[in-house]
PDB file of C-alpha atoms in Angstrom:
ATOM      1  CA  UNK A 625      17.355  12.666  33.675  1.00 35.00           C
ATOM      2  CA  UNK A 626      13.844  11.509  31.923  1.00 34.00           C
ATOM      3  CA  UNK A 627      13.633  15.362  31.194  1.00 37.00           C
ATOM      4  CA  UNK A 628      17.305  15.287  29.441  1.00 36.00           C
ATOM      5  CA  UNK A 629      16.479  12.179  27.591  1.00 35.00           C
ATOM      6  CA  UNK A 630      13.475  13.488  25.779  1.00 37.00           C
ATOM      7  CA  UNK A 631      14.523  17.068  25.001  1.00 38.00           C
ATOM      8  CA  UNK A 632      17.847  15.352  22.980  1.00 45.00           C
ATOM      9  CA  UNK A 633      15.387  13.700  20.868  1.00 57.00           C
ATOM     10  CA  UNK A 634      13.301  14.994  18.121  1.00 59.00           C
ATOM     11  CA  UNK A 635      10.903  13.330  16.361  1.00 67.00           C
ATOM     12  CA  UNK A 636       8.745  14.976  13.853  1.00 73.00           C
ATOM     13  CA  UNK A 637       5.467  13.235  12.691  1.00 76.00           C
ATOM     14  CA  UNK A 638       5.031  15.282   9.851  1.00 78.00           C
ATOM     15  CA  UNK A 639       6.967  15.861   7.092  1.00 79.00           C
ATOM     16  CA  UNK A 640       9.135  19.124   7.150  1.00 77.00           C
ATOM     17  CA  UNK A 641       9.815  21.727   4.101  1.00 79.00           C
ATOM     18  CA  UNK A 642      13.057  21.722   2.793  1.00 81.00           C
ATOM     19  CA  UNK A 643      12.068  24.674   0.198  1.00 81.00           C
ATOM     20  CA  UNK A 644       9.263  26.183  -2.430  1.00 80.00           C
ATOM     21  CA  UNK A 645       9.118  26.027  -5.589  1.00 80.00           C
ATOM     22  CA  UNK A 646       6.649  28.780  -7.264  1.00 78.00           C
ATOM     23  CA  UNK A 647       4.793  28.851  -3.720  1.00 79.00           C
ATOM     24  CA  UNK A 648       4.633  25.231  -3.596  1.00 82.00           C
ATOM     25  CA  UNK A 649       6.280  23.391  -0.228  1.00 83.00           C
ATOM     26  CA  UNK A 650       8.719  20.938  -1.207  1.00 85.00           C
ATOM     27  CA  UNK A 651       9.321  18.123   1.869  1.00 85.00           C
ATOM     28  CA  UNK A 652      11.706  16.201   2.599  1.00 83.00           C
ATOM     29  CA  UNK A 653       9.357  13.344   1.856  1.00 85.00           C
ATOM     30  CA  UNK A 654       8.835  14.734  -1.482  1.00 86.00           C
ATOM     31  CA  UNK A 655      12.754  14.488  -2.376  1.00 85.00           C
ATOM     32  CA  UNK A 656      12.938  10.671  -1.135  1.00 86.00           C
ATOM     33  CA  UNK A 657       9.603  10.106  -3.050  1.00 88.00           C
ATOM     34  CA  UNK A 658      10.957  11.239  -6.432  1.00 90.00           C
ATOM     35  CA  UNK A 659      14.054   9.625  -6.054  1.00 89.00           C
ATOM     36  CA  UNK A 660      12.279   6.385  -5.263  1.00 88.00           C
ATOM     37  CA  UNK A 661       9.981   6.808  -8.039  1.00 91.00           C
ATOM     38  CA  UNK A 662      12.918   7.074 -10.450  1.00 93.00           C
ATOM     39  CA  UNK A 663      14.749   4.034  -9.055  1.00 91.00           C
ATOM     40  CA  UNK A 664      11.565   1.951  -9.433  1.00 92.00           C
ATOM     41  CA  UNK A 665      10.985   2.986 -13.047  1.00 93.00           C
ATOM     42  CA  UNK A 666      14.547   2.420 -13.871  1.00 93.00           C
ATOM     43  CA  UNK A 667      14.086  -0.957 -12.090  1.00 92.00           C
ATOM     44  CA  UNK A 668      10.800  -1.843 -14.114  1.00 92.00           C
ATOM     45  CA  UNK A 669      12.593  -0.512 -17.598  1.00 92.00           C
ATOM     46  CA  UNK A 670      15.367  -2.849 -16.962  1.00 91.00           C
ATOM     47  CA  UNK A 671      12.817  -6.002 -15.845  1.00 91.00           C
ATOM     48  CA  UNK A 672      11.002  -4.934 -19.521  1.00 90.00           C
ATOM     49  CA  UNK A 673      14.167  -4.862 -21.326  1.00 91.00           C
ATOM     50  CA  UNK A 674      15.380  -8.283 -19.766  1.00 89.00           C
ATOM     51  CA  UNK A 675      12.068  -9.923 -20.530  1.00 87.00           C
ATOM     52  CA  UNK A 676      12.383  -8.650 -24.233  1.00 87.00           C
ATOM     53  CA  UNK A 677      15.908 -10.230 -24.532  1.00 86.00           C
ATOM     54  CA  UNK A 678      17.380  -6.777 -24.860  1.00 87.00           C
ATOM     55  CA  UNK A 679      19.049  -7.073 -21.374  1.00 86.00           C
ATOM     56  CA  UNK A 680      20.823  -9.765 -19.669  1.00 88.00           C
ATOM     57  CA  UNK A 681      18.397 -10.962 -16.551  1.00 88.00           C
ATOM     58  CA  UNK A 682      20.212 -10.278 -13.107  1.00 89.00           C
ATOM     59  CA  UNK A 683      19.120 -11.105  -9.869  1.00 90.00           C
ATOM     60  CA  UNK A 684      16.856  -8.055  -9.468  1.00 90.00           C
ATOM     61  CA  UNK A 685      14.863  -8.592 -12.787  1.00 91.00           C
ATOM     62  CA  UNK A 686      14.685 -12.082 -11.773  1.00 92.00           C
ATOM     63  CA  UNK A 687      13.142 -11.039  -8.646  1.00 93.00           C
ATOM     64  CA  UNK A 688      10.843  -8.487  -9.975  1.00 93.00           C
ATOM     65  CA  UNK A 689       9.436 -11.136 -12.423  1.00 93.00           C
ATOM     66  CA  UNK A 690       8.794 -13.684  -9.587  1.00 94.00           C
ATOM     67  CA  UNK A 691       7.342 -11.469  -7.376  1.00 94.00           C
ATOM     68  CA  UNK A 692       4.897 -10.133 -10.153  1.00 93.00           C
ATOM     69  CA  UNK A 693       3.963 -13.796 -11.320  1.00 93.00           C
ATOM     70  CA  UNK A 694       3.234 -14.393  -7.265  1.00 94.00           C
ATOM     71  CA  UNK A 695       1.109 -11.307  -6.779  1.00 95.00           C
ATOM     72  CA  UNK A 696      -0.678 -11.911 -10.097  1.00 95.00           C
ATOM     73  CA  UNK A 697      -1.739 -15.182  -8.963  1.00 93.00           C
ATOM     74  CA  UNK A 698      -3.059 -13.662  -5.826  1.00 94.00           C
ATOM     75  CA  UNK A 699      -5.308 -10.995  -7.844  1.00 94.00           C
ATOM     76  CA  UNK A 700      -6.421 -14.125  -9.742  1.00 93.00           C
ATOM     77  CA  UNK A 701      -7.072 -15.937  -6.618  1.00 92.00           C
ATOM     78  CA  UNK A 702      -9.325 -13.222  -5.360  1.00 91.00           C
ATOM     79  CA  UNK A 703     -10.900 -11.788  -8.699  1.00 90.00           C
ATOM     80  CA  UNK A 704     -11.492 -15.209 -10.005  1.00 82.00           C
ATOM     81  CA  UNK A 705     -12.574 -13.948 -13.313  1.00 85.00           C
ATOM     82  CA  UNK A 706      -9.621 -13.577 -15.854  1.00 88.00           C
ATOM     83  CA  UNK A 707     -10.605 -10.288 -17.830  1.00 90.00           C
ATOM     84  CA  UNK A 708     -11.640  -8.542 -14.367  1.00 90.00           C
ATOM     85  CA  UNK A 709      -8.189  -9.667 -12.654  1.00 91.00           C
ATOM     86  CA  UNK A 710      -5.878  -8.322 -16.110  1.00 92.00           C
ATOM     87  CA  UNK A 711      -7.893  -5.068 -15.420  1.00 92.00           C
ATOM     88  CA  UNK A 712      -7.245  -4.837 -11.348  1.00 93.00           C
ATOM     89  CA  UNK A 713      -3.532  -6.483 -11.434  1.00 93.00           C
ATOM     90  CA  UNK A 714      -1.826  -3.561 -13.076  1.00 93.00           C
ATOM     91  CA  UNK A 715      -3.045  -0.841 -10.735  1.00 94.00           C
ATOM     92  CA  UNK A 716      -2.678  -2.905  -7.194  1.00 95.00           C
ATOM     93  CA  UNK A 717       0.525  -4.741  -8.279  1.00 95.00           C
ATOM     94  CA  UNK A 718       1.730  -1.177  -9.173  1.00 94.00           C
ATOM     95  CA  UNK A 719       1.046  -0.235  -5.743  1.00 94.00           C
ATOM     96  CA  UNK A 720       2.900  -2.708  -4.163  1.00 95.00           C
ATOM     97  CA  UNK A 721       6.126  -2.410  -5.989  1.00 95.00           C
ATOM     98  CA  UNK A 722       5.279   1.496  -5.124  1.00 94.00           C
ATOM     99  CA  UNK A 723       5.340   1.446  -1.691  1.00 94.00           C
ATOM    100  CA  UNK A 724       7.883  -1.536  -0.767  1.00 93.00           C
ATOM    101  CA  UNK A 725      10.288   0.901  -3.085  1.00 92.00           C
ATOM    102  CA  UNK A 726       9.682   3.598  -0.808  1.00 91.00           C
ATOM    103  CA  UNK A 727       9.637   2.246   2.578  1.00 91.00           C
ATOM    104  CA  UNK A 728      12.852   0.674   1.618  1.00 91.00           C
ATOM    105  CA  UNK A 729      14.426   3.606   0.584  1.00 89.00           C
ATOM    106  CA  UNK A 730      13.537   5.009   3.761  1.00 86.00           C
ATOM    107  CA  UNK A 731      15.957   2.843   5.638  1.00 85.00           C
ATOM    108  CA  UNK A 732      18.607   3.846   3.969  1.00 83.00           C
ATOM    109  CA  UNK A 733      21.673   5.555   6.211  1.00 78.00           C
ATOM    110  CA  UNK A 734      21.690   9.038   4.715  1.00 77.00           C
ATOM    111  CA  UNK A 735      18.009   9.351   5.607  1.00 78.00           C
ATOM    112  CA  UNK A 736      17.536  11.232   8.714  1.00 71.00           C
ATOM    113  CA  UNK A 737      21.355  11.989   9.778  1.00 72.00           C
ATOM    114  CA  UNK A 738      21.941  14.682   6.932  1.00 74.00           C
ATOM    115  CA  UNK A 739      20.438  17.740   7.381  1.00 74.00           C
ATOM    116  CA  UNK A 740      20.077  21.663   6.540  1.00 77.00           C
ATOM    117  CA  UNK A 741      19.314  24.678   7.915  1.00 70.00           C
ATOM    118  CA  UNK A 742      19.672  25.875  11.271  1.00 70.00           C
ATOM    119  CA  UNK A 743      17.034  23.952  12.732  1.00 70.00           C
ATOM    120  CA  UNK A 744      19.056  20.618  11.377  1.00 73.00           C
ATOM    121  CA  UNK A 745      15.873  19.578   9.805  1.00 75.00           C
ATOM    122  CA  UNK A 746      16.582  15.974   7.545  1.00 77.00           C
ATOM    123  CA  UNK A 747      16.981  16.655   4.183  1.00 79.00           C
ATOM    124  CA  UNK A 748      15.374  13.057   3.124  1.00 80.00           C
ATOM    125  CA  UNK A 749      12.082  11.372   4.804  1.00 84.00           C
ATOM    126  CA  UNK A 750      10.514   8.011   3.740  1.00 83.00           C
ATOM    127  CA  UNK A 751       7.729   8.802   0.991  1.00 84.00           C
ATOM    128  CA  UNK A 752       5.403   6.559   2.851  1.00 88.00           C
ATOM    129  CA  UNK A 753       6.298   8.381   6.028  1.00 85.00           C
ATOM    130  CA  UNK A 754       4.492  11.396   5.006  1.00 86.00           C
ATOM    131  CA  UNK A 755       0.591  10.882   5.725  1.00 88.00           C
ATOM    132  CA  UNK A 756      -0.037  12.652   2.685  1.00 88.00           C
ATOM    133  CA  UNK A 757       1.716  10.028   0.605  1.00 90.00           C
ATOM    134  CA  UNK A 758      -0.288   7.232   2.029  1.00 92.00           C
ATOM    135  CA  UNK A 759      -3.598   9.096   2.191  1.00 93.00           C
ATOM    136  CA  UNK A 760      -3.233   9.683  -1.265  1.00 92.00           C
ATOM    137  CA  UNK A 761      -2.650   5.947  -2.161  1.00 93.00           C
ATOM    138  CA  UNK A 762      -5.863   4.994  -0.183  1.00 94.00           C
ATOM    139  CA  UNK A 763      -7.969   7.790  -2.265  1.00 94.00           C
ATOM    140  CA  UNK A 764      -6.559   6.158  -5.319  1.00 94.00           C
ATOM    141  CA  UNK A 765      -7.232   2.706  -4.240  1.00 93.00           C
ATOM    142  CA  UNK A 766     -10.916   3.511  -3.143  1.00 92.00           C
ATOM    143  CA  UNK A 767     -11.590   5.604  -6.087  1.00 93.00           C
ATOM    144  CA  UNK A 768     -10.526   2.965  -8.235  1.00 93.00           C
ATOM    145  CA  UNK A 769     -12.933   0.610  -6.157  1.00 91.00           C
ATOM    146  CA  UNK A 770     -15.684   3.041  -7.374  1.00 91.00           C
ATOM    147  CA  UNK A 771     -14.347   3.008 -10.915  1.00 92.00           C
ATOM    148  CA  UNK A 772     -14.446  -0.573 -11.864  1.00 92.00           C
ATOM    149  CA  UNK A 773     -18.028  -1.137  -9.614  1.00 90.00           C
ATOM    150  CA  UNK A 774     -19.264   1.253 -12.256  1.00 90.00           C
ATOM    151  CA  UNK A 775     -17.715  -0.665 -15.316  1.00 89.00           C
ATOM    152  CA  UNK A 776     -18.731  -4.098 -13.807  1.00 87.00           C
ATOM    153  CA  UNK A 777     -22.178  -3.141 -12.407  1.00 85.00           C
ATOM    154  CA  UNK A 778     -23.355   0.105 -14.484  1.00 86.00           C
ATOM    155  CA  UNK A 779     -24.343   3.386 -12.543  1.00 85.00           C
ATOM    156  CA  UNK A 780     -27.594   2.150 -11.492  1.00 83.00           C
ATOM    157  CA  UNK A 781     -26.172  -1.207  -9.876  1.00 81.00           C
ATOM    158  CA  UNK A 782     -23.362   0.290  -8.183  1.00 80.00           C
ATOM    159  CA  UNK A 783     -25.633   3.065  -6.727  1.00 84.00           C
ATOM    160  CA  UNK A 784     -27.995   0.329  -5.746  1.00 79.00           C
ATOM    161  CA  UNK A 785     -25.389  -0.948  -3.418  1.00 81.00           C
ATOM    162  CA  UNK A 786     -25.766   2.016  -1.143  1.00 83.00           C
ATOM    163  CA  UNK A 787     -29.146   3.304  -1.904  1.00 84.00           C
ATOM    164  CA  UNK A 788     -32.368   1.043  -1.589  1.00 82.00           C
ATOM    165  CA  UNK A 789     -35.790   2.384  -0.982  1.00 79.00           C
ATOM    166  CA  UNK A 790     -36.306   1.916   2.828  1.00 80.00           C
ATOM    167  CA  UNK A 791     -40.236   1.420   1.802  1.00 78.00           C
ATOM    168  CA  UNK A 792     -39.471  -1.879  -0.388  1.00 82.00           C
ATOM    169  CA  UNK A 793     -36.227  -3.082   1.565  1.00 81.00           C
ATOM    170  CA  UNK A 794     -35.530  -1.598   4.683  1.00 82.00           C
ATOM    171  CA  UNK A 795     -32.987  -3.856   6.045  1.00 85.00           C
ATOM    172  CA  UNK A 796     -30.682  -3.579   2.736  1.00 82.00           C
ATOM    173  CA  UNK A 797     -31.682   0.292   2.914  1.00 84.00           C
ATOM    174  CA  UNK A 798     -29.835   0.313   6.277  1.00 85.00           C
ATOM    175  CA  UNK A 799     -27.210  -2.136   4.629  1.00 82.00           C
ATOM    176  CA  UNK A 800     -26.676   0.512   2.312  1.00 81.00           C
ATOM    177  CA  UNK A 801     -25.922   3.037   4.776  1.00 86.00           C
ATOM    178  CA  UNK A 802     -23.265   1.318   6.610  1.00 88.00           C
ATOM    179  CA  UNK A 803     -21.768   0.342   3.191  1.00 85.00           C
ATOM    180  CA  UNK A 804     -20.970   3.940   2.846  1.00 87.00           C
ATOM    181  CA  UNK A 805     -19.640   3.857   6.290  1.00 89.00           C
ATOM    182  CA  UNK A 806     -17.566   1.229   5.446  1.00 86.00           C
ATOM    183  CA  UNK A 807     -15.980   3.245   2.339  1.00 87.00           C
ATOM    184  CA  UNK A 808     -14.692   5.947   4.564  1.00 88.00           C
ATOM    185  CA  UNK A 809     -13.364   3.547   7.157  1.00 90.00           C
ATOM    186  CA  UNK A 810     -11.412   1.729   4.324  1.00 90.00           C
ATOM    187  CA  UNK A 811     -10.074   5.077   3.308  1.00 90.00           C
ATOM    188  CA  UNK A 812      -9.063   5.744   6.728  1.00 90.00           C
ATOM    189  CA  UNK A 813      -7.484   2.397   7.482  1.00 89.00           C
ATOM    190  CA  UNK A 814      -5.600   1.762   4.464  1.00 89.00           C
ATOM    191  CA  UNK A 815      -3.696   5.314   5.043  1.00 90.00           C
ATOM    192  CA  UNK A 816      -3.451   5.316   8.982  1.00 91.00           C
ATOM    193  CA  UNK A 817      -2.272   1.713   8.855  1.00 89.00           C
ATOM    194  CA  UNK A 818       0.610   2.208   6.337  1.00 90.00           C
ATOM    195  CA  UNK A 819       1.945   5.253   8.073  1.00 89.00           C
ATOM    196  CA  UNK A 820       1.545   4.376  11.654  1.00 88.00           C
ATOM    197  CA  UNK A 821       3.632   1.184  10.709  1.00 88.00           C
ATOM    198  CA  UNK A 822       6.299   2.951   8.864  1.00 88.00           C
ATOM    199  CA  UNK A 823       6.611   5.922  11.688  1.00 85.00           C
ATOM    200  CA  UNK A 824       6.898   3.283  14.120  1.00 85.00           C
ATOM    201  CA  UNK A 825       9.245   1.886  12.321  1.00 85.00           C
ATOM    202  CA  UNK A 826      11.367   4.955  12.244  1.00 82.00           C
ATOM    203  CA  UNK A 827      10.677   5.676  15.631  1.00 82.00           C
ATOM    204  CA  UNK A 828      12.265   2.377  16.618  1.00 85.00           C
ATOM    205  CA  UNK A 829      15.384   2.879  14.410  1.00 82.00           C
ATOM    206  CA  UNK A 830      16.040   6.289  16.101  1.00 78.00           C
ATOM    207  CA  UNK A 831      15.485   5.084  20.102  1.00 82.00           C
ATOM    208  CA  UNK A 832      18.047   2.158  19.196  1.00 83.00           C
ATOM    209  CA  UNK A 833      20.819   4.585  17.310  1.00 80.00           C
ATOM    210  CA  UNK A 834      20.421   6.915  20.256  1.00 78.00           C
ATOM    211  CA  UNK A 835      20.585   4.273  22.952  1.00 82.00           C
ATOM    212  CA  UNK A 836      23.255   2.465  21.556  1.00 81.00           C
ATOM    213  CA  UNK A 837      25.424   5.472  20.661  1.00 76.00           C
ATOM    214  CA  UNK A 838      28.966   4.641  19.107  1.00 79.00           C
ATOM    215  CA  UNK A 839      27.756   0.880  19.216  1.00 80.00           C
ATOM    216  CA  UNK A 840      24.889   1.672  17.234  1.00 76.00           C
ATOM    217  CA  UNK A 841      26.557   0.468  13.633  1.00 76.00           C
ATOM    218  CA  UNK A 842      26.688  -3.160  14.836  1.00 82.00           C
ATOM    219  CA  UNK A 843      23.046  -2.892  16.938  1.00 83.00           C
ATOM    220  CA  UNK A 844      21.365  -1.276  14.357  1.00 82.00           C
ATOM    221  CA  UNK A 845      21.924  -4.006  11.470  1.00 85.00           C
ATOM    222  CA  UNK A 846      19.289  -7.029  13.263  1.00 88.00           C
ATOM    223  CA  UNK A 847      16.503  -3.925  13.323  1.00 87.00           C
ATOM    224  CA  UNK A 848      17.142  -3.109   9.522  1.00 86.00           C
ATOM    225  CA  UNK A 849      16.759  -6.884   8.532  1.00 90.00           C
ATOM    226  CA  UNK A 850      13.486  -7.068  10.557  1.00 90.00           C
ATOM    227  CA  UNK A 851      12.256  -3.293   8.778  1.00 90.00           C
ATOM    228  CA  UNK A 852      13.178  -4.866   5.655  1.00 90.00           C
ATOM    229  CA  UNK A 853      10.846  -7.827   6.167  1.00 92.00           C
ATOM    230  CA  UNK A 854       8.155  -5.427   7.711  1.00 91.00           C
ATOM    231  CA  UNK A 855       8.508  -2.967   4.760  1.00 91.00           C
ATOM    232  CA  UNK A 856       7.775  -6.535   2.265  1.00 93.00           C
ATOM    233  CA  UNK A 857       4.659  -7.241   4.870  1.00 94.00           C
ATOM    234  CA  UNK A 858       3.426  -3.714   4.851  1.00 93.00           C
ATOM    235  CA  UNK A 859       3.471  -3.354   1.020  1.00 94.00           C
ATOM    236  CA  UNK A 860       2.009  -6.623   0.652  1.00 95.00           C
ATOM    237  CA  UNK A 861      -0.887  -5.910   3.128  1.00 94.00           C
ATOM    238  CA  UNK A 862      -1.839  -2.860   1.330  1.00 94.00           C
ATOM    239  CA  UNK A 863      -1.638  -4.597  -1.699  1.00 95.00           C
ATOM    240  CA  UNK A 864      -3.988  -7.527  -0.509  1.00 95.00           C
ATOM    241  CA  UNK A 865      -6.385  -4.919   0.964  1.00 93.00           C
ATOM    242  CA  UNK A 866      -6.640  -2.967  -2.419  1.00 93.00           C
ATOM    243  CA  UNK A 867      -7.619  -6.002  -4.156  1.00 94.00           C
ATOM    244  CA  UNK A 868     -10.093  -7.259  -2.048  1.00 93.00           C
ATOM    245  CA  UNK A 869     -11.643  -3.760  -1.820  1.00 91.00           C
ATOM    246  CA  UNK A 870     -11.784  -3.240  -5.366  1.00 91.00           C
ATOM    247  CA  UNK A 871     -13.479  -6.903  -5.559  1.00 90.00           C
ATOM    248  CA  UNK A 872     -16.075  -6.453  -3.071  1.00 87.00           C
ATOM    249  CA  UNK A 873     -17.131  -3.673  -5.298  1.00 82.00           C
ATOM    250  CA  UNK A 874     -17.711  -6.226  -7.908  1.00 80.00           C
ATOM    251  CA  UNK A 875     -20.450  -7.882  -6.254  1.00 70.00           C
ATOM    252  CA  UNK A 876     -24.016  -6.035  -5.421  1.00 50.00           C
ATOM    253  CA  UNK A 877     -25.610  -6.299  -2.064  1.00 50.00           C
ATOM    254  CA  UNK A 878     -28.558  -8.748  -1.729  1.00 50.00           C
ATOM    255  CA  UNK A 879     -27.497 -10.130  -5.182  1.00 45.00           C
ATOM    256  CA  UNK A 880     -28.040 -14.354  -4.727  1.00 38.00           C
ATOM    257  CA  UNK A 881     -27.744 -15.160  -8.536  1.00 41.00           C
ATOM    258  CA  UNK A 882     -24.635 -16.908  -9.071  1.00 38.00           C
ATOM    259  CA  UNK A 883     -24.993 -17.306 -12.931  1.00 35.00           C
ATOM    260  CA  UNK A 884     -24.534 -13.414 -13.314  1.00 37.00           C
ATOM    261  CA  UNK A 885     -21.676 -12.758 -10.805  1.00 41.00           C
ATOM    262  CA  UNK A 886     -20.243 -16.563 -10.864  1.00 37.00           C
ATOM    263  CA  UNK A 887     -16.523 -15.565 -11.022  1.00 43.00           C
ATOM    264  CA  UNK A 888     -16.646 -13.036  -8.115  1.00 42.00           C
ATOM    265  CA  UNK A 889     -16.079 -14.498  -4.913  1.00 45.00           C
ATOM    266  CA  UNK A 890     -16.120 -13.009  -0.749  1.00 43.00           C
ATOM    267  CA  UNK A 891     -12.690 -13.243   0.972  1.00 43.00           C
ATOM    268  CA  UNK A 892     -14.530 -15.897   3.143  1.00 42.00           C
ATOM    269  CA  UNK A 893     -14.628 -18.010   0.064  1.00 49.00           C
ATOM    270  CA  UNK A 894     -11.242 -17.418  -0.874  1.00 43.00           C
ATOM    271  CA  UNK A 895      -9.820 -18.102   2.207  1.00 44.00           C
ATOM    272  CA  UNK A 896     -11.596 -21.548   2.222  1.00 48.00           C
ATOM    273  CA  UNK A 897     -10.504 -22.381  -1.065  1.00 46.00           C
ATOM    274  CA  UNK A 898      -7.003 -21.634  -0.311  1.00 44.00           C
ATOM    275  CA  UNK A 899      -7.370 -23.599   3.108  1.00 47.00           C
ATOM    276  CA  UNK A 900      -8.661 -26.754   1.000  1.00 51.00           C
ATOM    277  CA  UNK A 901      -6.023 -26.469  -1.618  1.00 46.00           C
ATOM    278  CA  UNK A 902      -2.965 -26.448   1.094  1.00 44.00           C
ATOM    279  CA  UNK A 903      -4.697 -29.798   2.956  1.00 49.00           C
ATOM    280  CA  UNK A 904      -4.949 -31.231  -0.409  1.00 45.00           C
TER     281      UNK A 904
END
């Protein structure tokens, strides 16, 4: 019975190839990812038109504006320098909207059941359910953190976070090595965390649909609502971690001169300040 149950289910960890264009493999995650990008672009253009008074605001445009204001306020809490917050916010907020759009589109009813080919390959798969997508987003975040750090600290200042003369300061030299290892761990952590949560959500929905059979349309509704909530949480976590990782690159190690970097605070300081504000 267990063998029959396992053999009747097929869960693919990697995205499946649908076709090839000019020798380039197009997977089912690419198809839904492109669709999600077009939908997100249309929503943003519609929101911009509403903000300029060219279109009448609706629930979606108001929700986007409200979310943007909240996220921008979060960036300003993490990076308490208005100039640098304005520079970092466009990237991290865009990542939030992209991730949440890709996550939610992966929950549509036609994602999974619609198949092609003799092996019944799903035609669509969530964009962030592909490790290549989450890994790409993580690479963009880590590279952006280095770019911002180079612009803020300069070449020598940024390299000084990683490479210190061990004869002059052996402790900070060891800390620099740890910081290099931390950069790679952040890259892997960002990519695998999002991918793992999306894959777990897909497996959950597949298992519930299989176990409930004909009652699945009714039984899946609470789980769909749960996944919508989880999608928002995962997008916010990715956004928050990206913002924090970038802010960490704006402060050199061993620099205790508050006058030179008075506007950049560590995540611990930020959490303390947020707690104090809530108590007030």
